[in-house]
Amino acid sequence: RQAALIVAATLLVWFSVRVVLRPLMRLKNDVATRQSTDLSDFDPNLVHKEVRPLVLAMNGYMARLQILIDEQRRFIADASHQLRTPLAVLKTQTELALRENDPQALRQIVRSIGHTTESAVHLANRLLTLARAEHGVLEGQMTAVPLAAIAREVGLELAPAAVRKNIDLSLDAQQDVVVTGNALLLHEMVVNLVDNAIRY
């Protein structure tokens, strides 16, 4: 009689576990058979209500992942569009230089290639900063930033460009101003302002 009770209890536990785990196994199979590009939500109604918060958390994570992937695709499209023009110009200038026999004209073409390369590097740096900002690398890095120090660094970086255009670039900062922000993005902001002033 005791052996029969043990067997019956074992069968009851086994059956109960199978019934309880069946929705989880269905969810496991759904996860295992999905395509890597399929980030649609899992149905929380397929599992017991105790497990639904886990499914909802998985859905929330996949939604954030989809946003990140969309941002990456948008950035790649923007970067390819922005870089296509200077690269095409460089290719054209190089072909002209290869066909040019006049040393003076060749020197002018090489000088143009240098300017185009500088513009391409400038654009690539902006795109990299944008990528870091969009993908959250810079989140949580808010600190006290001295603006005069940033302006001084930018002045030193862009001084050669100002000299080439005969522009007197100087810094007049009687006292420093400290702001709370991201040093890299603030540096990028000042670079854009001063660079545009020198160019235009």
JSON list of C-alpha atoms in Angstrom, two decimals:
[
{"chain": "A", "resi": 1, "resn": "ARG", "atom": "CA", "xyz": [0.00, 0.00, 0.00]},
{"chain": "A", "resi": 2, "resn": "GLN", "atom": "CA", "xyz": [2.84, 2.42, 0.85]},
{"chain": "A", "resi": 3, "resn": "ALA", "atom": "CA", "xyz": [4.57, 1.62, -2.43]},
{"chain": "A", "resi": 4, "resn": "ALA", "atom": "CA", "xyz": [1.35, 2.34, -4.29]},
{"chain": "A", "resi": 5, "resn": "LEU", "atom": "CA", "xyz": [1.00, 5.68, -2.48]},
{"chain": "A", "resi": 6, "resn": "ILE", "atom": "CA", "xyz": [4.60, 6.61, -3.35]},
{"chain": "A", "resi": 7, "resn": "VAL", "atom": "CA", "xyz": [4.06, 5.73, -7.00]},
{"chain": "A", "resi": 8, "resn": "ALA", "atom": "CA", "xyz": [0.78, 7.65, -7.07]},
{"chain": "A", "resi": 9, "resn": "ALA", "atom": "CA", "xyz": [2.39, 10.68, -5.40]},
{"chain": "A", "resi": 10, "resn": "THR", "atom": "CA", "xyz": [5.29, 10.56, -7.85]},
{"chain": "A", "resi": 11, "resn": "LEU", "atom": "CA", "xyz": [2.95, 10.41, -10.83]},
{"chain": "A", "resi": 12, "resn": "LEU", "atom": "CA", "xyz": [0.87, 13.29, -9.40]},
{"chain": "A", "resi": 13, "resn": "VAL", "atom": "CA", "xyz": [3.97, 15.47, -8.91]},
{"chain": "A", "resi": 14, "resn": "TRP", "atom": "CA", "xyz": [5.27, 14.60, -12.38]},
{"chain": "A", "resi": 15, "resn": "PHE", "atom": "CA", "xyz": [1.91, 15.42, -13.97]},
{"chain": "A", "resi": 16, "resn": "SER", "atom": "CA", "xyz": [1.61, 18.69, -11.99]},
{"chain": "A", "resi": 17, "resn": "VAL", "atom": "CA", "xyz": [5.10, 19.80, -12.99]},
{"chain": "A", "resi": 18, "resn": "ARG", "atom": "CA", "xyz": [4.39, 18.99, -16.63]},
{"chain": "A", "resi": 19, "resn": "VAL", "atom": "CA", "xyz": [1.17, 21.03, -16.51]},
{"chain": "A", "resi": 20, "resn": "VAL", "atom": "CA", "xyz": [2.89, 23.96, -14.79]},
{"chain": "A", "resi": 21, "resn": "LEU", "atom": "CA", "xyz": [5.93, 23.93, -17.07]},
{"chain": "A", "resi": 22, "resn": "ARG", "atom": "CA", "xyz": [4.04, 23.43, -20.34]},
{"chain": "A", "resi": 23, "resn": "PRO", "atom": "CA", "xyz": [3.51, 27.20, -20.94]},
{"chain": "A", "resi": 24, "resn": "LEU", "atom": "CA", "xyz": [7.17, 27.88, -20.11]},
{"chain": "A", "resi": 25, "resn": "MET", "atom": "CA", "xyz": [8.30, 25.17, -22.52]},
{"chain": "A", "resi": 26, "resn": "ARG", "atom": "CA", "xyz": [6.06, 26.73, -25.19]},
{"chain": "A", "resi": 27, "resn": "LEU", "atom": "CA", "xyz": [7.71, 30.10, -24.50]},
{"chain": "A", "resi": 28, "resn": "LYS", "atom": "CA", "xyz": [11.15, 28.48, -24.65]},
{"chain": "A", "resi": 29, "resn": "ASN", "atom": "CA", "xyz": [10.36, 26.94, -28.02]},
{"chain": "A", "resi": 30, "resn": "ASP", "atom": "CA", "xyz": [9.07, 30.30, -29.28]},
{"chain": "A", "resi": 31, "resn": "VAL", "atom": "CA", "xyz": [12.35, 31.97, -28.25]},
{"chain": "A", "resi": 32, "resn": "ALA", "atom": "CA", "xyz": [14.48, 29.17, -29.73]},
{"chain": "A", "resi": 33, "resn": "THR", "atom": "CA", "xyz": [12.74, 29.12, -33.12]},
{"chain": "A", "resi": 34, "resn": "ARG", "atom": "CA", "xyz": [12.58, 32.87, -33.72]},
{"chain": "A", "resi": 35, "resn": "GLN", "atom": "CA", "xyz": [14.61, 34.56, -36.43]},
{"chain": "A", "resi": 36, "resn": "SER", "atom": "CA", "xyz": [17.43, 36.78, -35.19]},
{"chain": "A", "resi": 37, "resn": "THR", "atom": "CA", "xyz": [15.73, 39.82, -36.77]},
{"chain": "A", "resi": 38, "resn": "ASP", "atom": "CA", "xyz": [12.34, 39.16, -35.17]},
{"chain": "A", "resi": 39, "resn": "LEU", "atom": "CA", "xyz": [12.03, 41.43, -32.12]},
{"chain": "A", "resi": 40, "resn": "SER", "atom": "CA", "xyz": [8.25, 41.37, -31.85]},
{"chain": "A", "resi": 41, "resn": "ASP", "atom": "CA", "xyz": [6.60, 40.92, -28.46]},
{"chain": "A", "resi": 42, "resn": "PHE", "atom": "CA", "xyz": [5.94, 37.57, -26.84]},
{"chain": "A", "resi": 43, "resn": "ASP", "atom": "CA", "xyz": [2.35, 36.95, -25.82]},
{"chain": "A", "resi": 44, "resn": "PRO", "atom": "CA", "xyz": [2.21, 37.19, -22.00]},
{"chain": "A", "resi": 45, "resn": "ASN", "atom": "CA", "xyz": [-1.14, 35.38, -21.99]},
{"chain": "A", "resi": 46, "resn": "LEU", "atom": "CA", "xyz": [0.58, 32.14, -23.02]},
{"chain": "A", "resi": 47, "resn": "VAL", "atom": "CA", "xyz": [2.12, 31.71, -19.56]},
{"chain": "A", "resi": 48, "resn": "HIS", "atom": "CA", "xyz": [0.79, 31.69, -16.02]},
{"chain": "A", "resi": 49, "resn": "LYS", "atom": "CA", "xyz": [0.13, 35.07, -14.46]},
{"chain": "A", "resi": 50, "resn": "GLU", "atom": "CA", "xyz": [3.08, 34.61, -12.06]},
{"chain": "A", "resi": 51, "resn": "VAL", "atom": "CA", "xyz": [5.46, 34.50, -15.04]},
{"chain": "A", "resi": 52, "resn": "ARG", "atom": "CA", "xyz": [3.87, 37.35, -17.02]},
{"chain": "A", "resi": 53, "resn": "PRO", "atom": "CA", "xyz": [6.11, 40.07, -15.45]},
{"chain": "A", "resi": 54, "resn": "LEU", "atom": "CA", "xyz": [9.13, 38.19, -16.83]},
{"chain": "A", "resi": 55, "resn": "VAL", "atom": "CA", "xyz": [7.60, 38.09, -20.32]},
{"chain": "A", "resi": 56, "resn": "LEU", "atom": "CA", "xyz": [6.70, 41.79, -20.12]},
{"chain": "A", "resi": 57, "resn": "ALA", "atom": "CA", "xyz": [10.28, 42.60, -19.07]},
{"chain": "A", "resi": 58, "resn": "MET", "atom": "CA", "xyz": [11.60, 40.61, -22.06]},
{"chain": "A", "resi": 59, "resn": "ASN", "atom": "CA", "xyz": [9.25, 42.54, -24.36]},
{"chain": "A", "resi": 60, "resn": "GLY", "atom": "CA", "xyz": [10.45, 45.85, -22.91]},
{"chain": "A", "resi": 61, "resn": "TYR", "atom": "CA", "xyz": [14.08, 44.87, -23.43]},
{"chain": "A", "resi": 62, "resn": "MET", "atom": "CA", "xyz": [13.45, 43.88, -27.05]},
{"chain": "A", "resi": 63, "resn": "ALA", "atom": "CA", "xyz": [11.65, 47.18, -27.67]},
{"chain": "A", "resi": 64, "resn": "ARG", "atom": "CA", "xyz": [14.72, 49.09, -26.41]},
{"chain": "A", "resi": 65, "resn": "LEU", "atom": "CA", "xyz": [16.93, 46.86, -28.56]},
{"chain": "A", "resi": 66, "resn": "GLN", "atom": "CA", "xyz": [14.78, 47.64, -31.62]},
{"chain": "A", "resi": 67, "resn": "ILE", "atom": "CA", "xyz": [15.20, 51.38, -30.96]},
{"chain": "A", "resi": 68, "resn": "LEU", "atom": "CA", "xyz": [18.98, 50.94, -30.76]},
{"chain": "A", "resi": 69, "resn": "ILE", "atom": "CA", "xyz": [19.04, 48.97, -34.03]},
{"chain": "A", "resi": 70, "resn": "ASP", "atom": "CA", "xyz": [16.90, 51.62, -35.76]},
{"chain": "A", "resi": 71, "resn": "GLU", "atom": "CA", "xyz": [19.29, 54.34, -34.55]},
{"chain": "A", "resi": 72, "resn": "GLN", "atom": "CA", "xyz": [22.28, 52.38, -35.88]},
{"chain": "A", "resi": 73, "resn": "ARG", "atom": "CA", "xyz": [20.62, 51.95, -39.26]},
{"chain": "A", "resi": 74, "resn": "ARG", "atom": "CA", "xyz": [19.76, 55.65, -39.42]},
{"chain": "A", "resi": 75, "resn": "PHE", "atom": "CA", "xyz": [23.31, 56.62, -38.47]},
{"chain": "A", "resi": 76, "resn": "ILE", "atom": "CA", "xyz": [24.83, 54.32, -41.11]},
{"chain": "A", "resi": 77, "resn": "ALA", "atom": "CA", "xyz": [22.52, 55.80, -43.75]},
{"chain": "A", "resi": 78, "resn": "ASP", "atom": "CA", "xyz": [23.39, 59.37, -42.69]},
{"chain": "A", "resi": 79, "resn": "ALA", "atom": "CA", "xyz": [27.12, 58.64, -42.54]},
{"chain": "A", "resi": 80, "resn": "SER", "atom": "CA", "xyz": [27.19, 57.01, -45.96]},
{"chain": "A", "resi": 81, "resn": "HIS", "atom": "CA", "xyz": [25.27, 59.93, -47.45]},
{"chain": "A", "resi": 82, "resn": "GLN", "atom": "CA", "xyz": [27.51, 62.56, -45.81]},
{"chain": "A", "resi": 83, "resn": "LEU", "atom": "CA", "xyz": [30.80, 60.85, -46.68]},
{"chain": "A", "resi": 84, "resn": "ARG", "atom": "CA", "xyz": [29.90, 60.06, -50.29]},
{"chain": "A", "resi": 85, "resn": "THR", "atom": "CA", "xyz": [30.42, 63.64, -51.50]},
{"chain": "A", "resi": 86, "resn": "PRO", "atom": "CA", "xyz": [33.95, 64.32, -50.16]},
{"chain": "A", "resi": 87, "resn": "LEU", "atom": "CA", "xyz": [35.10, 60.86, -51.21]},
{"chain": "A", "resi": 88, "resn": "ALA", "atom": "CA", "xyz": [33.81, 61.43, -54.74]},
{"chain": "A", "resi": 89, "resn": "VAL", "atom": "CA", "xyz": [35.56, 64.81, -54.85]},
{"chain": "A", "resi": 90, "resn": "LEU", "atom": "CA", "xyz": [38.80, 63.20, -53.64]},
{"chain": "A", "resi": 91, "resn": "LYS", "atom": "CA", "xyz": [38.59, 60.57, -56.35]},
{"chain": "A", "resi": 92, "resn": "THR", "atom": "CA", "xyz": [38.05, 63.21, -59.02]},
{"chain": "A", "resi": 93, "resn": "GLN", "atom": "CA", "xyz": [40.91, 65.37, -57.75]},
{"chain": "A", "resi": 94, "resn": "THR", "atom": "CA", "xyz": [43.25, 62.36, -57.66]},
{"chain": "A", "resi": 95, "resn": "GLU", "atom": "CA", "xyz": [42.39, 61.44, -61.26]},
{"chain": "A", "resi": 96, "resn": "LEU", "atom": "CA", "xyz": [43.05, 65.03, -62.32]},
{"chain": "A", "resi": 97, "resn": "ALA", "atom": "CA", "xyz": [46.42, 65.02, -60.54]},
{"chain": "A", "resi": 98, "resn": "LEU", "atom": "CA", "xyz": [47.45, 61.80, -62.30]},
{"chain": "A", "resi": 99, "resn": "ARG", "atom": "CA", "xyz": [46.73, 63.38, -65.71]},
{"chain": "A", "resi": 100, "resn": "GLU", "atom": "CA", "xyz": [48.32, 66.77, -64.96]},
{"chain": "A", "resi": 101, "resn": "ASN", "atom": "CA", "xyz": [51.80, 67.54, -66.30]},
{"chain": "A", "resi": 102, "resn": "ASP", "atom": "CA", "xyz": [52.10, 71.19, -65.27]},
{"chain": "A", "resi": 103, "resn": "PRO", "atom": "CA", "xyz": [53.90, 71.34, -61.86]},
{"chain": "A", "resi": 104, "resn": "GLN", "atom": "CA", "xyz": [52.08, 74.53, -60.86]},
{"chain": "A", "resi": 105, "resn": "ALA", "atom": "CA", "xyz": [48.65, 73.10, -61.65]},
{"chain": "A", "resi": 106, "resn": "LEU", "atom": "CA", "xyz": [49.60, 69.82, -59.97]},
{"chain": "A", "resi": 107, "resn": "ARG", "atom": "CA", "xyz": [50.57, 71.71, -56.82]},
{"chain": "A", "resi": 108, "resn": "GLN", "atom": "CA", "xyz": [47.18, 73.46, -56.83]},
{"chain": "A", "resi": 109, "resn": "ILE", "atom": "CA", "xyz": [45.36, 70.14, -57.21]},
{"chain": "A", "resi": 110, "resn": "VAL", "atom": "CA", "xyz": [47.35, 68.59, -54.35]},
{"chain": "A", "resi": 111, "resn": "ARG", "atom": "CA", "xyz": [46.47, 71.62, -52.22]},
{"chain": "A", "resi": 112, "resn": "SER", "atom": "CA", "xyz": [42.79, 71.07, -53.05]},
{"chain": "A", "resi": 113, "resn": "ILE", "atom": "CA", "xyz": [43.14, 67.39, -52.14]},
{"chain": "A", "resi": 114, "resn": "GLY", "atom": "CA", "xyz": [44.52, 68.48, -48.77]},
{"chain": "A", "resi": 115, "resn": "HIS", "atom": "CA", "xyz": [41.53, 70.77, -48.15]},
{"chain": "A", "resi": 116, "resn": "THR", "atom": "CA", "xyz": [39.06, 68.06, -49.17]},
{"chain": "A", "resi": 117, "resn": "THR", "atom": "CA", "xyz": [40.79, 65.52, -46.92]},
{"chain": "A", "resi": 118, "resn": "GLU", "atom": "CA", "xyz": [40.65, 67.96, -44.03]},
{"chain": "A", "resi": 119, "resn": "SER", "atom": "CA", "xyz": [36.92, 68.44, -44.60]},
{"chain": "A", "resi": 120, "resn": "ALA", "atom": "CA", "xyz": [36.39, 64.68, -44.73]},
{"chain": "A", "resi": 121, "resn": "VAL", "atom": "CA", "xyz": [38.28, 64.19, -41.46]},
{"chain": "A", "resi": 122, "resn": "HIS", "atom": "CA", "xyz": [36.26, 67.02, -39.90]},
{"chain": "A", "resi": 123, "resn": "LEU", "atom": "CA", "xyz": [33.02, 65.35, -41.02]},
{"chain": "A", "resi": 124, "resn": "ALA", "atom": "CA", "xyz": [34.13, 61.90, -39.83]},
{"chain": "A", "resi": 125, "resn": "ASN", "atom": "CA", "xyz": [34.91, 63.30, -36.37]},
{"chain": "A", "resi": 126, "resn": "ARG", "atom": "CA", "xyz": [31.45, 64.90, -36.19]},
{"chain": "A", "resi": 127, "resn": "LEU", "atom": "CA", "xyz": [29.78, 61.65, -37.23]},
{"chain": "A", "resi": 128, "resn": "LEU", "atom": "CA", "xyz": [31.71, 59.67, -34.61]},
{"chain": "A", "resi": 129, "resn": "THR", "atom": "CA", "xyz": [30.70, 62.13, -31.91]},
{"chain": "A", "resi": 130, "resn": "LEU", "atom": "CA", "xyz": [27.09, 61.90, -33.06]},
{"chain": "A", "resi": 131, "resn": "ALA", "atom": "CA", "xyz": [27.27, 58.10, -32.96]},
{"chain": "A", "resi": 132, "resn": "ARG", "atom": "CA", "xyz": [28.62, 58.09, -29.41]},
{"chain": "A", "resi": 133, "resn": "ALA", "atom": "CA", "xyz": [25.95, 60.53, -28.29]},
{"chain": "A", "resi": 134, "resn": "GLU", "atom": "CA", "xyz": [23.07, 58.70, -29.99]},
{"chain": "A", "resi": 135, "resn": "HIS", "atom": "CA", "xyz": [24.05, 55.26, -28.72]},
{"chain": "A", "resi": 136, "resn": "GLY", "atom": "CA", "xyz": [24.24, 56.31, -25.09]},
{"chain": "A", "resi": 137, "resn": "VAL", "atom": "CA", "xyz": [28.01, 56.09, -24.60]},
{"chain": "A", "resi": 138, "resn": "LEU", "atom": "CA", "xyz": [27.97, 59.57, -23.11]},
{"chain": "A", "resi": 139, "resn": "GLU", "atom": "CA", "xyz": [25.03, 59.05, -20.76]},
{"chain": "A", "resi": 140, "resn": "GLY", "atom": "CA", "xyz": [25.68, 59.63, -17.10]},
{"chain": "A", "resi": 141, "resn": "GLN", "atom": "CA", "xyz": [28.90, 61.57, -17.67]},
{"chain": "A", "resi": 142, "resn": "MET", "atom": "CA", "xyz": [27.68, 64.95, -16.47]},
{"chain": "A", "resi": 143, "resn": "THR", "atom": "CA", "xyz": [30.41, 66.82, -14.60]},
{"chain": "A", "resi": 144, "resn": "ALA", "atom": "CA", "xyz": [31.46, 70.36, -13.74]},
{"chain": "A", "resi": 145, "resn": "VAL", "atom": "CA", "xyz": [33.09, 71.69, -16.92]},
{"chain": "A", "resi": 146, "resn": "PRO", "atom": "CA", "xyz": [35.13, 74.94, -17.16]},
{"chain": "A", "resi": 147, "resn": "LEU", "atom": "CA", "xyz": [34.11, 76.64, -20.40]},
{"chain": "A", "resi": 148, "resn": "ALA", "atom": "CA", "xyz": [37.22, 78.82, -20.66]},
{"chain": "A", "resi": 149, "resn": "ALA", "atom": "CA", "xyz": [39.46, 75.74, -20.67]},
{"chain": "A", "resi": 150, "resn": "ILE", "atom": "CA", "xyz": [37.36, 74.19, -23.45]},
{"chain": "A", "resi": 151, "resn": "ALA", "atom": "CA", "xyz": [37.45, 77.44, -25.46]},
{"chain": "A", "resi": 152, "resn": "ARG", "atom": "CA", "xyz": [41.24, 77.57, -25.04]},
{"chain": "A", "resi": 153, "resn": "GLU", "atom": "CA", "xyz": [41.61, 74.00, -26.32]},
{"chain": "A", "resi": 154, "resn": "VAL", "atom": "CA", "xyz": [39.36, 74.72, -29.31]},
{"chain": "A", "resi": 155, "resn": "GLY", "atom": "CA", "xyz": [41.32, 77.88, -30.09]},
{"chain": "A", "resi": 156, "resn": "LEU", "atom": "CA", "xyz": [44.55, 75.91, -30.22]},
{"chain": "A", "resi": 157, "resn": "GLU", "atom": "CA", "xyz": [42.97, 73.22, -32.41]},
{"chain": "A", "resi": 158, "resn": "LEU", "atom": "CA", "xyz": [41.52, 75.68, -34.92]},
{"chain": "A", "resi": 159, "resn": "ALA", "atom": "CA", "xyz": [44.34, 78.23, -34.90]},
{"chain": "A", "resi": 160, "resn": "PRO", "atom": "CA", "xyz": [45.91, 76.86, -38.13]},
{"chain": "A", "resi": 161, "resn": "ALA", "atom": "CA", "xyz": [42.62, 77.29, -39.99]},
{"chain": "A", "resi": 162, "resn": "ALA", "atom": "CA", "xyz": [42.30, 80.86, -38.70]},
{"chain": "A", "resi": 163, "resn": "VAL", "atom": "CA", "xyz": [45.89, 81.69, -39.71]},
{"chain": "A", "resi": 164, "resn": "ARG", "atom": "CA", "xyz": [45.27, 80.41, -43.25]},
{"chain": "A", "resi": 165, "resn": "LYS", "atom": "CA", "xyz": [42.39, 82.89, -43.57]},
{"chain": "A", "resi": 166, "resn": "ASN", "atom": "CA", "xyz": [44.29, 85.76, -41.87]},
{"chain": "A", "resi": 167, "resn": "ILE", "atom": "CA", "xyz": [41.82, 85.76, -38.98]},
{"chain": "A", "resi": 168, "resn": "ASP", "atom": "CA", "xyz": [42.96, 86.96, -35.55]},
{"chain": "A", "resi": 169, "resn": "LEU", "atom": "CA", "xyz": [41.68, 84.21, -33.22]},
{"chain": "A", "resi": 170, "resn": "SER", "atom": "CA", "xyz": [42.09, 85.01, -29.52]},
{"chain": "A", "resi": 171, "resn": "LEU", "atom": "CA", "xyz": [40.39, 84.26, -26.21]},
{"chain": "A", "resi": 172, "resn": "ASP", "atom": "CA", "xyz": [39.20, 87.01, -23.86]},
{"chain": "A", "resi": 173, "resn": "ALA", "atom": "CA", "xyz": [38.11, 85.28, -20.63]},
{"chain": "A", "resi": 174, "resn": "GLN", "atom": "CA", "xyz": [38.48, 87.43, -17.51]},
{"chain": "A", "resi": 175, "resn": "GLN", "atom": "CA", "xyz": [36.98, 84.71, -15.32]},
{"chain": "A", "resi": 176, "resn": "ASP", "atom": "CA", "xyz": [36.05, 81.12, -15.89]},
{"chain": "A", "resi": 177, "resn": "VAL", "atom": "CA", "xyz": [32.47, 79.91, -16.08]},
{"chain": "A", "resi": 178, "resn": "VAL", "atom": "CA", "xyz": [31.76, 76.41, -14.82]},
{"chain": "A", "resi": 179, "resn": "VAL", "atom": "CA", "xyz": [28.70, 74.56, -16.11]},
{"chain": "A", "resi": 180, "resn": "THR", "atom": "CA", "xyz": [27.31, 71.11, -15.49]},
{"chain": "A", "resi": 181, "resn": "GLY", "atom": "CA", "xyz": [27.42, 69.05, -18.66]},
{"chain": "A", "resi": 182, "resn": "ASN", "atom": "CA", "xyz": [29.31, 66.56, -20.77]},
{"chain": "A", "resi": 183, "resn": "ALA", "atom": "CA", "xyz": [32.82, 67.79, -21.51]},
{"chain": "A", "resi": 184, "resn": "LEU", "atom": "CA", "xyz": [33.08, 66.02, -24.88]},
{"chain": "A", "resi": 185, "resn": "LEU", "atom": "CA", "xyz": [29.78, 67.35, -26.22]},
{"chain": "A", "resi": 186, "resn": "LEU", "atom": "CA", "xyz": [30.47, 70.86, -24.90]},
{"chain": "A", "resi": 187, "resn": "HIS", "atom": "CA", "xyz": [33.84, 70.74, -26.64]},
{"chain": "A", "resi": 188, "resn": "GLU", "atom": "CA", "xyz": [32.08, 69.66, -29.82]},
{"chain": "A", "resi": 189, "resn": "MET", "atom": "CA", "xyz": [29.60, 72.53, -29.50]},
{"chain": "A", "resi": 190, "resn": "VAL", "atom": "CA", "xyz": [32.37, 75.15, -29.17]},
{"chain": "A", "resi": 191, "resn": "VAL", "atom": "CA", "xyz": [34.27, 73.57, -32.08]},
{"chain": "A", "resi": 192, "resn": "ASN", "atom": "CA", "xyz": [31.18, 73.89, -34.28]},
{"chain": "A", "resi": 193, "resn": "LEU", "atom": "CA", "xyz": [30.66, 77.54, -33.31]},
{"chain": "A", "resi": 194, "resn": "VAL", "atom": "CA", "xyz": [34.27, 78.61, -33.85]},
{"chain": "A", "resi": 195, "resn": "ASP", "atom": "CA", "xyz": [34.73, 76.50, -36.97]},
{"chain": "A", "resi": 196, "resn": "ASN", "atom": "CA", "xyz": [31.61, 78.02, -38.56]},
{"chain": "A", "resi": 197, "resn": "ALA", "atom": "CA", "xyz": [32.83, 81.50, -37.63]},
{"chain": "A", "resi": 198, "resn": "ILE", "atom": "CA", "xyz": [36.20, 80.85, -39.30]},
{"chain": "A", "resi": 199, "resn": "ARG", "atom": "CA", "xyz": [34.64, 79.30, -42.39]},
{"chain": "A", "resi": 200, "resn": "TYR", "atom": "CA", "xyz": [31.82, 81.79, -42.97]}
]
